[in-house]
Amino acid sequence: MSFLSKISLIIIFGIYCFSITIFAQNKPCKVDEKTLLFVGKPIEQARCLLRPNKPSGVLSEQLKKLPDFFEKNIGKNVEKKTKDKLRKYLPTNKLNELSLGGSLDESLSISNLPNGEKIQALYFVIHDTSTPNYLKENFPTNINESSWKFNNLTSWLKNPVAHIFVNRLGDSITTTPFNLTVKKGWGTKFARDFLKTDGKGLQIHIELVQPRRSNLTLFVGNDQIAPEIGFTDSQYERLALLYICASVRRGTWLIPAYHSAIDAGIKDAHDDPQNFDLVKFAEKLKVLRKRL
């Protein structure tokens, strides 16, 4: 065998091994068709559904352990006093329940499972808007300021594809209350293809405002590049509050999930949220819980 032939074989083998690795990482989390739920204990599901993702939706390997807040709480009962504490906390901080998914007294959206059981939403799905796409341009310097027009929350009312939108200032707007399914579309392709109408209510959808631009080593128009600091501290703080509000309404700590991992294995699956810091999110939850 010639030297060039050997080199070609090595390259082909390397590509094959790389493809196998990527396929394994992007493999969908297992689903129980009788319940429409992902398989495993809540914390096991979360470890699969919180696989960090890279551009084009390439998932990292599954985490063996999540930050302590999640390991200790996911799937467990929320303390009954938490609702009363929230009700005191919100007006003190000039917040209202309407901007946080609706009344804390209402249940979350309901799904009718194939086994006849009715169940409240269980998955807290984290998205990023991936909008606008600045293509060849650099990100504006004011994306974390009120002067950036996409921090105007009313602009997101036109496209209610999620329950909540959180701008980069940490403010939020409810486009669909938590007790209803998203007004427009499905929220995820997994809901469209698998959960369908009866199971759509299993997912609560939170969109974090984040722009994108094109990876210029590819074609102009792709949206692979997100800001290196994906989200602001204020966004993580509001996300933590939303997670607590939704969990209080269900009575158990929801299973957090990334849009990318929910849709893993589906053609043209999404790659959001990009540059999400799970440790920071857990820290904000821990701090907020202490305040309550």
PDB file of C-alpha atoms in Angstrom:
ATOM      1  CA  MET A   1       0.000   0.000   0.000  1.00  0.00           C
ATOM      2  CA  SER A   2       1.348   3.425  -0.956  1.00  0.00           C
ATOM      3  CA  PHE A   3       2.049   6.157   1.566  1.00  0.00           C
ATOM      4  CA  LEU A   4      -0.834   8.282   0.192  1.00  0.00           C
ATOM      5  CA  SER A   5      -3.223   5.337   0.460  1.00  0.00           C
ATOM      6  CA  LYS A   6      -2.255   4.834   4.098  1.00  0.00           C
ATOM      7  CA  ILE A   7      -2.818   8.540   4.810  1.00  0.00           C
ATOM      8  CA  SER A   8      -6.236   8.363   3.106  1.00  0.00           C
ATOM      9  CA  LEU A   9      -7.243   5.394   5.216  1.00  0.00           C
ATOM     10  CA  ILE A  10      -6.160   7.158   8.397  1.00  0.00           C
ATOM     11  CA  ILE A  11      -8.218  10.228   7.457  1.00  0.00           C
ATOM     12  CA  ILE A  12     -11.273   8.131   6.581  1.00  0.00           C
ATOM     13  CA  PHE A  13     -10.959   6.188   9.843  1.00  0.00           C
ATOM     14  CA  GLY A  14     -10.639   9.448  11.782  1.00  0.00           C
ATOM     15  CA  ILE A  15     -13.750  10.876  10.148  1.00  0.00           C
ATOM     16  CA  TYR A  16     -15.603   7.622  10.865  1.00  0.00           C
ATOM     17  CA  CYS A  17     -14.626   7.674  14.535  1.00  0.00           C
ATOM     18  CA  PHE A  18     -15.545  11.356  14.817  1.00  0.00           C
ATOM     19  CA  SER A  19     -18.938  10.682  13.215  1.00  0.00           C
ATOM     20  CA  ILE A  20     -19.610   7.795  15.608  1.00  0.00           C
ATOM     21  CA  THR A  21     -18.724  10.009  18.594  1.00  0.00           C
ATOM     22  CA  ILE A  22     -20.961  12.851  17.425  1.00  0.00           C
ATOM     23  CA  PHE A  23     -23.819  10.420  16.757  1.00  0.00           C
ATOM     24  CA  ALA A  24     -23.484   8.978  20.245  1.00  0.00           C
ATOM     25  CA  GLN A  25     -23.467  12.420  21.841  1.00  0.00           C
ATOM     26  CA  ASN A  26     -26.443  13.598  19.753  1.00  0.00           C
ATOM     27  CA  LYS A  27     -28.438  10.455  20.398  1.00  0.00           C
ATOM     28  CA  PRO A  28     -31.954  11.314  21.634  1.00  0.00           C
ATOM     29  CA  CYS A  29     -32.802  10.738  25.277  1.00  0.00           C
ATOM     30  CA  LYS A  30     -34.955   7.626  25.604  1.00  0.00           C
ATOM     31  CA  VAL A  31     -38.722   8.146  25.723  1.00  0.00           C
ATOM     32  CA  ASP A  32     -41.483   5.969  27.166  1.00  0.00           C
ATOM     33  CA  GLU A  33     -44.193   5.886  24.487  1.00  0.00           C
ATOM     34  CA  LYS A  34     -46.840   4.933  27.061  1.00  0.00           C
ATOM     35  CA  THR A  35     -46.281   8.034  29.163  1.00  0.00           C
ATOM     36  CA  LEU A  36     -44.637  10.424  26.651  1.00  0.00           C
ATOM     37  CA  LEU A  37     -42.040  11.102  29.357  1.00  0.00           C
ATOM     38  CA  PHE A  38     -38.305  10.670  29.040  1.00  0.00           C
ATOM     39  CA  VAL A  39     -37.026   7.503  30.688  1.00  0.00           C
ATOM     40  CA  GLY A  40     -35.442   7.472  34.130  1.00  0.00           C
ATOM     41  CA  LYS A  41     -35.696   9.281  37.432  1.00  0.00           C
ATOM     42  CA  PRO A  42     -36.118  13.066  37.096  1.00  0.00           C
ATOM     43  CA  ILE A  43     -32.444  13.728  37.839  1.00  0.00           C
ATOM     44  CA  GLU A  44     -31.382  11.088  35.288  1.00  0.00           C
ATOM     45  CA  GLN A  45     -33.588  12.712  32.674  1.00  0.00           C
ATOM     46  CA  ALA A  46     -32.095  16.116  33.468  1.00  0.00           C
ATOM     47  CA  ARG A  47     -28.537  14.856  33.037  1.00  0.00           C
ATOM     48  CA  CYS A  48     -29.439  13.777  29.511  1.00  0.00           C
ATOM     49  CA  LEU A  49     -31.496  16.866  28.689  1.00  0.00           C
ATOM     50  CA  LEU A  50     -28.835  19.316  29.883  1.00  0.00           C
ATOM     51  CA  ARG A  51     -26.039  18.149  27.611  1.00  0.00           C
ATOM     52  CA  PRO A  52     -24.212  21.361  26.625  1.00  0.00           C
ATOM     53  CA  ASN A  53     -24.450  22.143  22.932  1.00  0.00           C
ATOM     54  CA  LYS A  54     -22.066  23.622  20.417  1.00  0.00           C
ATOM     55  CA  PRO A  55     -22.778  25.400  17.102  1.00  0.00           C
ATOM     56  CA  SER A  56     -24.962  23.412  14.705  1.00  0.00           C
ATOM     57  CA  GLY A  57     -26.482  21.528  17.637  1.00  0.00           C
ATOM     58  CA  VAL A  58     -23.533  19.230  18.325  1.00  0.00           C
ATOM     59  CA  LEU A  59     -24.041  18.105  21.916  1.00  0.00           C
ATOM     60  CA  SER A  60     -21.270  17.553  24.431  1.00  0.00           C
ATOM     61  CA  GLU A  61     -21.107  14.320  26.391  1.00  0.00           C
ATOM     62  CA  GLN A  62     -23.735  13.746  29.050  1.00  0.00           C
ATOM     63  CA  LEU A  63     -22.902  15.219  32.433  1.00  0.00           C
ATOM     64  CA  LYS A  64     -22.355  12.621  35.140  1.00  0.00           C
ATOM     65  CA  LYS A  65     -23.422  15.080  37.798  1.00  0.00           C
ATOM     66  CA  LEU A  66     -25.330  18.356  37.678  1.00  0.00           C
ATOM     67  CA  PRO A  67     -24.677  21.351  39.966  1.00  0.00           C
ATOM     68  CA  ASP A  68     -25.717  20.610  43.555  1.00  0.00           C
ATOM     69  CA  PHE A  69     -28.959  22.593  43.464  1.00  0.00           C
ATOM     70  CA  PHE A  70     -30.311  20.346  40.730  1.00  0.00           C
ATOM     71  CA  GLU A  71     -28.950  17.105  42.154  1.00  0.00           C
ATOM     72  CA  LYS A  72     -30.665  17.842  45.459  1.00  0.00           C
ATOM     73  CA  ASN A  73     -33.990  19.144  44.190  1.00  0.00           C
ATOM     74  CA  ILE A  74     -35.105  18.033  40.725  1.00  0.00           C
ATOM     75  CA  GLY A  75     -38.248  15.924  40.985  1.00  0.00           C
ATOM     76  CA  LYS A  76     -38.695  16.511  44.706  1.00  0.00           C
ATOM     77  CA  ASN A  77     -41.514  18.411  46.397  1.00  0.00           C
ATOM     78  CA  VAL A  78     -41.272  22.191  46.707  1.00  0.00           C
ATOM     79  CA  GLU A  79     -41.684  23.381  50.297  1.00  0.00           C
ATOM     80  CA  LYS A  80     -45.283  24.529  50.827  1.00  0.00           C
ATOM     81  CA  LYS A  81     -44.172  27.809  52.408  1.00  0.00           C
ATOM     82  CA  THR A  82     -42.338  28.812  49.228  1.00  0.00           C
ATOM     83  CA  LYS A  83     -45.505  30.190  47.583  1.00  0.00           C
ATOM     84  CA  ASP A  84     -46.233  32.494  50.528  1.00  0.00           C
ATOM     85  CA  LYS A  85     -42.625  33.638  50.544  1.00  0.00           C
ATOM     86  CA  LEU A  86     -42.790  34.338  46.819  1.00  0.00           C
ATOM     87  CA  ARG A  87     -45.946  36.390  47.300  1.00  0.00           C
ATOM     88  CA  LYS A  88     -44.065  38.596  49.755  1.00  0.00           C
ATOM     89  CA  TYR A  89     -40.909  38.749  47.637  1.00  0.00           C
ATOM     90  CA  LEU A  90     -42.537  39.810  44.361  1.00  0.00           C
ATOM     91  CA  PRO A  91     -44.169  43.143  45.352  1.00  0.00           C
ATOM     92  CA  THR A  92     -41.142  44.065  47.447  1.00  0.00           C
ATOM     93  CA  ASN A  93     -39.065  43.800  44.274  1.00  0.00           C
ATOM     94  CA  LYS A  94     -41.699  45.504  42.079  1.00  0.00           C
ATOM     95  CA  LEU A  95     -42.564  42.268  40.307  1.00  0.00           C
ATOM     96  CA  ASN A  96     -45.957  40.853  39.440  1.00  0.00           C
ATOM     97  CA  GLU A  97     -47.133  37.336  38.723  1.00  0.00           C
ATOM     98  CA  LEU A  98     -48.446  38.226  35.261  1.00  0.00           C
ATOM     99  CA  SER A  99     -44.921  38.817  33.941  1.00  0.00           C
ATOM    100  CA  LEU A 100     -43.837  35.492  35.442  1.00  0.00           C
ATOM    101  CA  GLY A 101     -46.248  33.121  33.736  1.00  0.00           C
ATOM    102  CA  GLY A 102     -49.456  34.035  35.534  1.00  0.00           C
ATOM    103  CA  SER A 103     -51.057  33.396  38.903  1.00  0.00           C
ATOM    104  CA  LEU A 104     -49.151  31.209  41.347  1.00  0.00           C
ATOM    105  CA  ASP A 105     -52.495  29.616  42.269  1.00  0.00           C
ATOM    106  CA  GLU A 106     -53.028  28.098  38.821  1.00  0.00           C
ATOM    107  CA  SER A 107     -51.679  24.746  37.718  1.00  0.00           C
ATOM    108  CA  LEU A 108     -49.298  24.380  34.799  1.00  0.00           C
ATOM    109  CA  SER A 109     -50.507  23.261  31.367  1.00  0.00           C
ATOM    110  CA  ILE A 110     -52.115  19.812  31.340  1.00  0.00           C
ATOM    111  CA  SER A 111     -51.382  16.878  29.026  1.00  0.00           C
ATOM    112  CA  ASN A 112     -53.452  13.768  28.362  1.00  0.00           C
ATOM    113  CA  LEU A 113     -51.092  10.799  28.319  1.00  0.00           C
ATOM    114  CA  PRO A 114     -51.694   7.636  26.241  1.00  0.00           C
ATOM    115  CA  ASN A 115     -52.201   5.641  29.460  1.00  0.00           C
ATOM    116  CA  GLY A 116     -55.171   7.848  30.377  1.00  0.00           C
ATOM    117  CA  GLU A 117     -53.316   9.875  33.008  1.00  0.00           C
ATOM    118  CA  LYS A 118     -53.533  13.660  33.086  1.00  0.00           C
ATOM    119  CA  ILE A 119     -50.315  15.373  34.109  1.00  0.00           C
ATOM    120  CA  GLN A 120     -49.061  18.912  34.576  1.00  0.00           C
ATOM    121  CA  ALA A 121     -46.081  20.233  32.645  1.00  0.00           C
ATOM    122  CA  LEU A 122     -42.872  18.599  33.801  1.00  0.00           C
ATOM    123  CA  TYR A 123     -40.124  20.043  31.574  1.00  0.00           C
ATOM    124  CA  PHE A 124     -38.723  23.569  31.854  1.00  0.00           C
ATOM    125  CA  VAL A 125     -37.257  24.082  28.391  1.00  0.00           C
ATOM    126  CA  ILE A 126     -34.580  26.755  27.950  1.00  0.00           C
ATOM    127  CA  HIS A 127     -34.237  28.396  24.527  1.00  0.00           C
ATOM    128  CA  ASP A 128     -32.456  31.356  23.026  1.00  0.00           C
ATOM    129  CA  THR A 129     -34.135  33.502  20.387  1.00  0.00           C
ATOM    130  CA  SER A 130     -31.162  33.353  17.959  1.00  0.00           C
ATOM    131  CA  THR A 131     -32.459  36.708  16.714  1.00  0.00           C
ATOM    132  CA  PRO A 132     -31.462  38.971  15.097  1.00  0.00           C
ATOM    133  CA  ASN A 133     -28.768  37.521  12.860  1.00  0.00           C
ATOM    134  CA  TYR A 134     -26.122  40.170  12.189  1.00  0.00           C
ATOM    135  CA  LEU A 135     -24.574  38.039   9.426  1.00  0.00           C
ATOM    136  CA  LYS A 136     -21.112  39.517   8.661  1.00  0.00           C
ATOM    137  CA  GLU A 137     -21.350  42.321  11.186  1.00  0.00           C
ATOM    138  CA  ASN A 138     -20.029  42.317  14.753  1.00  0.00           C
ATOM    139  CA  PHE A 139     -22.523  42.352  17.585  1.00  0.00           C
ATOM    140  CA  PRO A 140     -23.568  45.883  18.589  1.00  0.00           C
ATOM    141  CA  THR A 141     -21.924  47.174  21.741  1.00  0.00           C
ATOM    142  CA  ASN A 142     -25.294  47.981  23.338  1.00  0.00           C
ATOM    143  CA  ILE A 143     -26.987  44.558  23.310  1.00  0.00           C
ATOM    144  CA  ASN A 144     -27.112  44.609  27.130  1.00  0.00           C
ATOM    145  CA  GLU A 145     -28.637  48.077  27.288  1.00  0.00           C
ATOM    146  CA  SER A 146     -32.193  49.378  26.974  1.00  0.00           C
ATOM    147  CA  SER A 147     -31.230  51.236  23.773  1.00  0.00           C
ATOM    148  CA  TRP A 148     -30.914  47.932  21.872  1.00  0.00           C
ATOM    149  CA  LYS A 149     -34.347  47.567  20.281  1.00  0.00           C
ATOM    150  CA  PHE A 150     -34.583  43.825  20.843  1.00  0.00           C
ATOM    151  CA  ASN A 151     -34.647  44.446  24.596  1.00  0.00           C
ATOM    152  CA  ASN A 152     -38.088  45.987  24.031  1.00  0.00           C
ATOM    153  CA  LEU A 153     -40.231  43.112  25.257  1.00  0.00           C
ATOM    154  CA  THR A 154     -43.391  44.179  23.430  1.00  0.00           C
ATOM    155  CA  SER A 155     -41.673  43.301  20.146  1.00  0.00           C
ATOM    156  CA  TRP A 156     -41.819  39.620  21.126  1.00  0.00           C
ATOM    157  CA  LEU A 157     -45.610  39.658  21.514  1.00  0.00           C
ATOM    158  CA  LYS A 158     -45.885  39.307  17.747  1.00  0.00           C
ATOM    159  CA  ASN A 159     -44.344  35.838  17.783  1.00  0.00           C
ATOM    160  CA  PRO A 160     -45.620  33.926  20.863  1.00  0.00           C
ATOM    161  CA  VAL A 161     -43.656  30.727  20.263  1.00  0.00           C
ATOM    162  CA  ALA A 162     -42.842  30.419  23.989  1.00  0.00           C
ATOM    163  CA  HIS A 163     -44.467  31.116  27.346  1.00  0.00           C
ATOM    164  CA  ILE A 164     -41.965  33.760  28.417  1.00  0.00           C
ATOM    165  CA  PHE A 165     -39.362  35.992  26.778  1.00  0.00           C
ATOM    166  CA  VAL A 166     -36.512  37.343  28.922  1.00  0.00           C
ATOM    167  CA  ASN A 167     -34.519  40.279  27.573  1.00  0.00           C
ATOM    168  CA  ARG A 168     -30.866  40.975  28.314  1.00  0.00           C
ATOM    169  CA  LEU A 169     -31.816  43.408  31.062  1.00  0.00           C
ATOM    170  CA  GLY A 170     -33.489  40.564  32.940  1.00  0.00           C
ATOM    171  CA  ASP A 171     -37.050  41.742  32.353  1.00  0.00           C
ATOM    172  CA  SER A 172     -39.657  39.265  31.178  1.00  0.00           C
ATOM    173  CA  ILE A 173     -42.980  39.228  29.386  1.00  0.00           C
ATOM    174  CA  THR A 174     -45.579  36.473  29.357  1.00  0.00           C
ATOM    175  CA  THR A 175     -46.769  35.739  25.840  1.00  0.00           C
ATOM    176  CA  THR A 176     -48.576  32.558  26.928  1.00  0.00           C
ATOM    177  CA  PRO A 177     -49.505  31.862  30.574  1.00  0.00           C
ATOM    178  CA  PHE A 178     -48.023  28.712  32.102  1.00  0.00           C
ATOM    179  CA  ASN A 179     -51.459  27.096  32.408  1.00  0.00           C
ATOM    180  CA  LEU A 180     -51.793  27.047  28.594  1.00  0.00           C
ATOM    181  CA  THR A 181     -49.762  25.547  25.752  1.00  0.00           C
ATOM    182  CA  VAL A 182     -47.761  27.926  23.546  1.00  0.00           C
ATOM    183  CA  LYS A 183     -49.986  29.980  21.258  1.00  0.00           C
ATOM    184  CA  LYS A 184     -47.894  29.607  18.119  1.00  0.00           C
ATOM    185  CA  GLY A 185     -46.246  26.429  16.891  1.00  0.00           C
ATOM    186  CA  TRP A 186     -45.088  23.613  19.155  1.00  0.00           C
ATOM    187  CA  GLY A 187     -42.190  25.008  21.166  1.00  0.00           C
ATOM    188  CA  THR A 188     -39.958  22.125  20.067  1.00  0.00           C
ATOM    189  CA  LYS A 189     -39.832  19.770  17.099  1.00  0.00           C
ATOM    190  CA  PHE A 190     -40.040  16.917  19.602  1.00  0.00           C
ATOM    191  CA  ALA A 191     -43.464  18.206  20.669  1.00  0.00           C
ATOM    192  CA  ARG A 192     -44.498  18.524  17.031  1.00  0.00           C
ATOM    193  CA  ASP A 193     -43.340  15.039  16.017  1.00  0.00           C
ATOM    194  CA  PHE A 194     -43.893  13.013  19.183  1.00  0.00           C
ATOM    195  CA  LEU A 195     -45.914  14.712  21.916  1.00  0.00           C
ATOM    196  CA  LYS A 196     -48.419  16.220  19.467  1.00  0.00           C
ATOM    197  CA  THR A 197     -51.576  17.927  20.714  1.00  0.00           C
ATOM    198  CA  ASP A 198     -52.314  15.715  23.729  1.00  0.00           C
ATOM    199  CA  GLY A 199     -48.766  15.884  25.082  1.00  0.00           C
ATOM    200  CA  LYS A 200     -47.805  19.412  24.086  1.00  0.00           C
ATOM    201  CA  GLY A 201     -48.568  20.695  27.581  1.00  0.00           C
ATOM    202  CA  LEU A 202     -45.680  18.733  29.110  1.00  0.00           C
ATOM    203  CA  GLN A 203     -43.258  21.525  28.222  1.00  0.00           C
ATOM    204  CA  ILE A 204     -42.873  25.068  29.572  1.00  0.00           C
ATOM    205  CA  HIS A 205     -40.848  27.234  27.175  1.00  0.00           C
ATOM    206  CA  ILE A 206     -38.556  30.125  28.133  1.00  0.00           C
ATOM    207  CA  GLU A 207     -36.860  32.205  25.416  1.00  0.00           C
ATOM    208  CA  LEU A 208     -33.738  34.128  26.410  1.00  0.00           C
ATOM    209  CA  VAL A 209     -33.007  37.010  24.059  1.00  0.00           C
ATOM    210  CA  GLN A 210     -29.685  36.405  22.317  1.00  0.00           C
ATOM    211  CA  PRO A 211     -28.464  37.598  18.909  1.00  0.00           C
ATOM    212  CA  ARG A 212     -26.396  35.585  16.461  1.00  0.00           C
ATOM    213  CA  ARG A 213     -24.095  36.184  13.505  1.00  0.00           C
ATOM    214  CA  SER A 214     -22.664  34.026  10.754  1.00  0.00           C
ATOM    215  CA  ASN A 215     -19.611  31.817  10.932  1.00  0.00           C
ATOM    216  CA  LEU A 216     -17.745  33.350   7.992  1.00  0.00           C
ATOM    217  CA  THR A 217     -15.707  30.203   7.364  1.00  0.00           C
ATOM    218  CA  LEU A 218     -19.009  28.795   6.087  1.00  0.00           C
ATOM    219  CA  PHE A 219     -21.731  30.542   4.083  1.00  0.00           C
ATOM    220  CA  VAL A 220     -23.134  33.934   5.008  1.00  0.00           C
ATOM    221  CA  GLY A 221     -26.575  33.441   6.523  1.00  0.00           C
ATOM    222  CA  ASN A 222     -25.813  30.696   9.040  1.00  0.00           C
ATOM    223  CA  ASP A 223     -26.374  31.656  12.673  1.00  0.00           C
ATOM    224  CA  GLN A 224     -23.644  29.626  14.378  1.00  0.00           C
ATOM    225  CA  ILE A 225     -21.974  32.425  16.339  1.00  0.00           C
ATOM    226  CA  ALA A 226     -23.461  33.676  19.592  1.00  0.00           C
ATOM    227  CA  PRO A 227     -21.947  36.205  22.027  1.00  0.00           C
ATOM    228  CA  GLU A 228     -19.125  34.616  24.031  1.00  0.00           C
ATOM    229  CA  ILE A 229     -20.902  35.604  27.223  1.00  0.00           C
ATOM    230  CA  GLY A 230     -24.163  34.081  26.101  1.00  0.00           C
ATOM    231  CA  PHE A 231     -26.436  35.610  28.717  1.00  0.00           C
ATOM    232  CA  THR A 232     -26.308  38.332  31.327  1.00  0.00           C
ATOM    233  CA  ASP A 233     -26.444  37.869  35.093  1.00  0.00           C
ATOM    234  CA  SER A 234     -29.848  39.573  34.998  1.00  0.00           C
ATOM    235  CA  GLN A 235     -31.153  36.953  32.580  1.00  0.00           C
ATOM    236  CA  TYR A 236     -29.973  34.122  34.820  1.00  0.00           C
ATOM    237  CA  GLU A 237     -31.620  35.802  37.816  1.00  0.00           C
ATOM    238  CA  ARG A 238     -34.956  36.127  36.033  1.00  0.00           C
ATOM    239  CA  LEU A 239     -34.673  32.578  34.688  1.00  0.00           C
ATOM    240  CA  ALA A 240     -34.136  31.350  38.262  1.00  0.00           C
ATOM    241  CA  LEU A 241     -37.250  33.200  39.405  1.00  0.00           C
ATOM    242  CA  LEU A 242     -39.296  31.737  36.560  1.00  0.00           C
ATOM    243  CA  TYR A 243     -38.074  28.231  37.375  1.00  0.00           C
ATOM    244  CA  ILE A 244     -39.101  28.651  41.007  1.00  0.00           C
ATOM    245  CA  CYS A 245     -42.508  30.106  40.064  1.00  0.00           C
ATOM    246  CA  ALA A 246     -43.256  27.250  37.672  1.00  0.00           C
ATOM    247  CA  SER A 247     -42.072  24.623  40.171  1.00  0.00           C
ATOM    248  CA  VAL A 248     -44.174  26.147  42.965  1.00  0.00           C
ATOM    249  CA  ARG A 249     -47.251  25.890  40.767  1.00  0.00           C
ATOM    250  CA  ARG A 250     -46.579  22.227  40.026  1.00  0.00           C
ATOM    251  CA  GLY A 251     -45.562  21.377  43.570  1.00  0.00           C
ATOM    252  CA  THR A 252     -42.359  19.636  42.459  1.00  0.00           C
ATOM    253  CA  TRP A 253     -39.105  20.948  41.040  1.00  0.00           C
ATOM    254  CA  LEU A 254     -39.361  20.775  37.250  1.00  0.00           C
ATOM    255  CA  ILE A 255     -36.882  19.011  35.006  1.00  0.00           C
ATOM    256  CA  PRO A 256     -34.792  21.686  33.245  1.00  0.00           C
ATOM    257  CA  ALA A 257     -33.828  20.932  29.644  1.00  0.00           C
ATOM    258  CA  TYR A 258     -32.111  22.551  26.691  1.00  0.00           C
ATOM    259  CA  HIS A 259     -34.039  22.923  23.455  1.00  0.00           C
ATOM    260  CA  SER A 260     -31.134  21.296  21.598  1.00  0.00           C
ATOM    261  CA  ALA A 261     -31.196  18.150  23.752  1.00  0.00           C
ATOM    262  CA  ILE A 262     -34.999  17.872  23.602  1.00  0.00           C
ATOM    263  CA  ASP A 263     -34.805  17.848  19.800  1.00  0.00           C
ATOM    264  CA  ALA A 264     -31.670  15.688  19.529  1.00  0.00           C
ATOM    265  CA  GLY A 265     -31.804  13.287  16.603  1.00  0.00           C
ATOM    266  CA  ILE A 266     -34.474  15.221  14.707  1.00  0.00           C
ATOM    267  CA  LYS A 267     -33.579  16.639  11.287  1.00  0.00           C
ATOM    268  CA  ASP A 268     -32.647  20.344  11.376  1.00  0.00           C
ATOM    269  CA  ALA A 269     -32.774  20.306  15.169  1.00  0.00           C
ATOM    270  CA  HIS A 270     -32.024  23.557  16.951  1.00  0.00           C
ATOM    271  CA  ASP A 271     -28.743  24.454  18.668  1.00  0.00           C
ATOM    272  CA  ASP A 272     -29.990  26.641  21.502  1.00  0.00           C
ATOM    273  CA  PRO A 273     -29.216  27.860  24.058  1.00  0.00           C
ATOM    274  CA  GLN A 274     -25.657  28.684  22.999  1.00  0.00           C
ATOM    275  CA  ASN A 275     -23.027  29.512  25.636  1.00  0.00           C
ATOM    276  CA  PHE A 276     -25.395  28.800  28.521  1.00  0.00           C
ATOM    277  CA  ASP A 277     -23.702  28.583  31.939  1.00  0.00           C
ATOM    278  CA  LEU A 278     -25.493  25.890  33.949  1.00  0.00           C
ATOM    279  CA  VAL A 279     -23.330  26.497  37.011  1.00  0.00           C
ATOM    280  CA  LYS A 280     -24.253  30.178  37.049  1.00  0.00           C
ATOM    281  CA  PHE A 281     -27.937  29.325  36.683  1.00  0.00           C
ATOM    282  CA  ALA A 282     -27.679  26.956  39.665  1.00  0.00           C
ATOM    283  CA  GLU A 283     -25.891  29.630  41.705  1.00  0.00           C
ATOM    284  CA  LYS A 284     -28.647  32.153  41.003  1.00  0.00           C
ATOM    285  CA  LEU A 285     -31.242  29.586  42.086  1.00  0.00           C
ATOM    286  CA  LYS A 286     -29.364  28.909  45.290  1.00  0.00           C
ATOM    287  CA  VAL A 287     -29.102  32.632  46.128  1.00  0.00           C
ATOM    288  CA  LEU A 288     -32.754  33.314  45.314  1.00  0.00           C
ATOM    289  CA  ARG A 289     -33.944  30.367  47.372  1.00  0.00           C
ATOM    290  CA  LYS A 290     -32.020  31.715  50.381  1.00  0.00           C
ATOM    291  CA  ARG A 291     -33.610  35.135  49.913  1.00  0.00           C
ATOM    292  CA  LEU A 292     -37.030  33.527  49.961  1.00  0.00           C
TER     293      LEU A 292
END
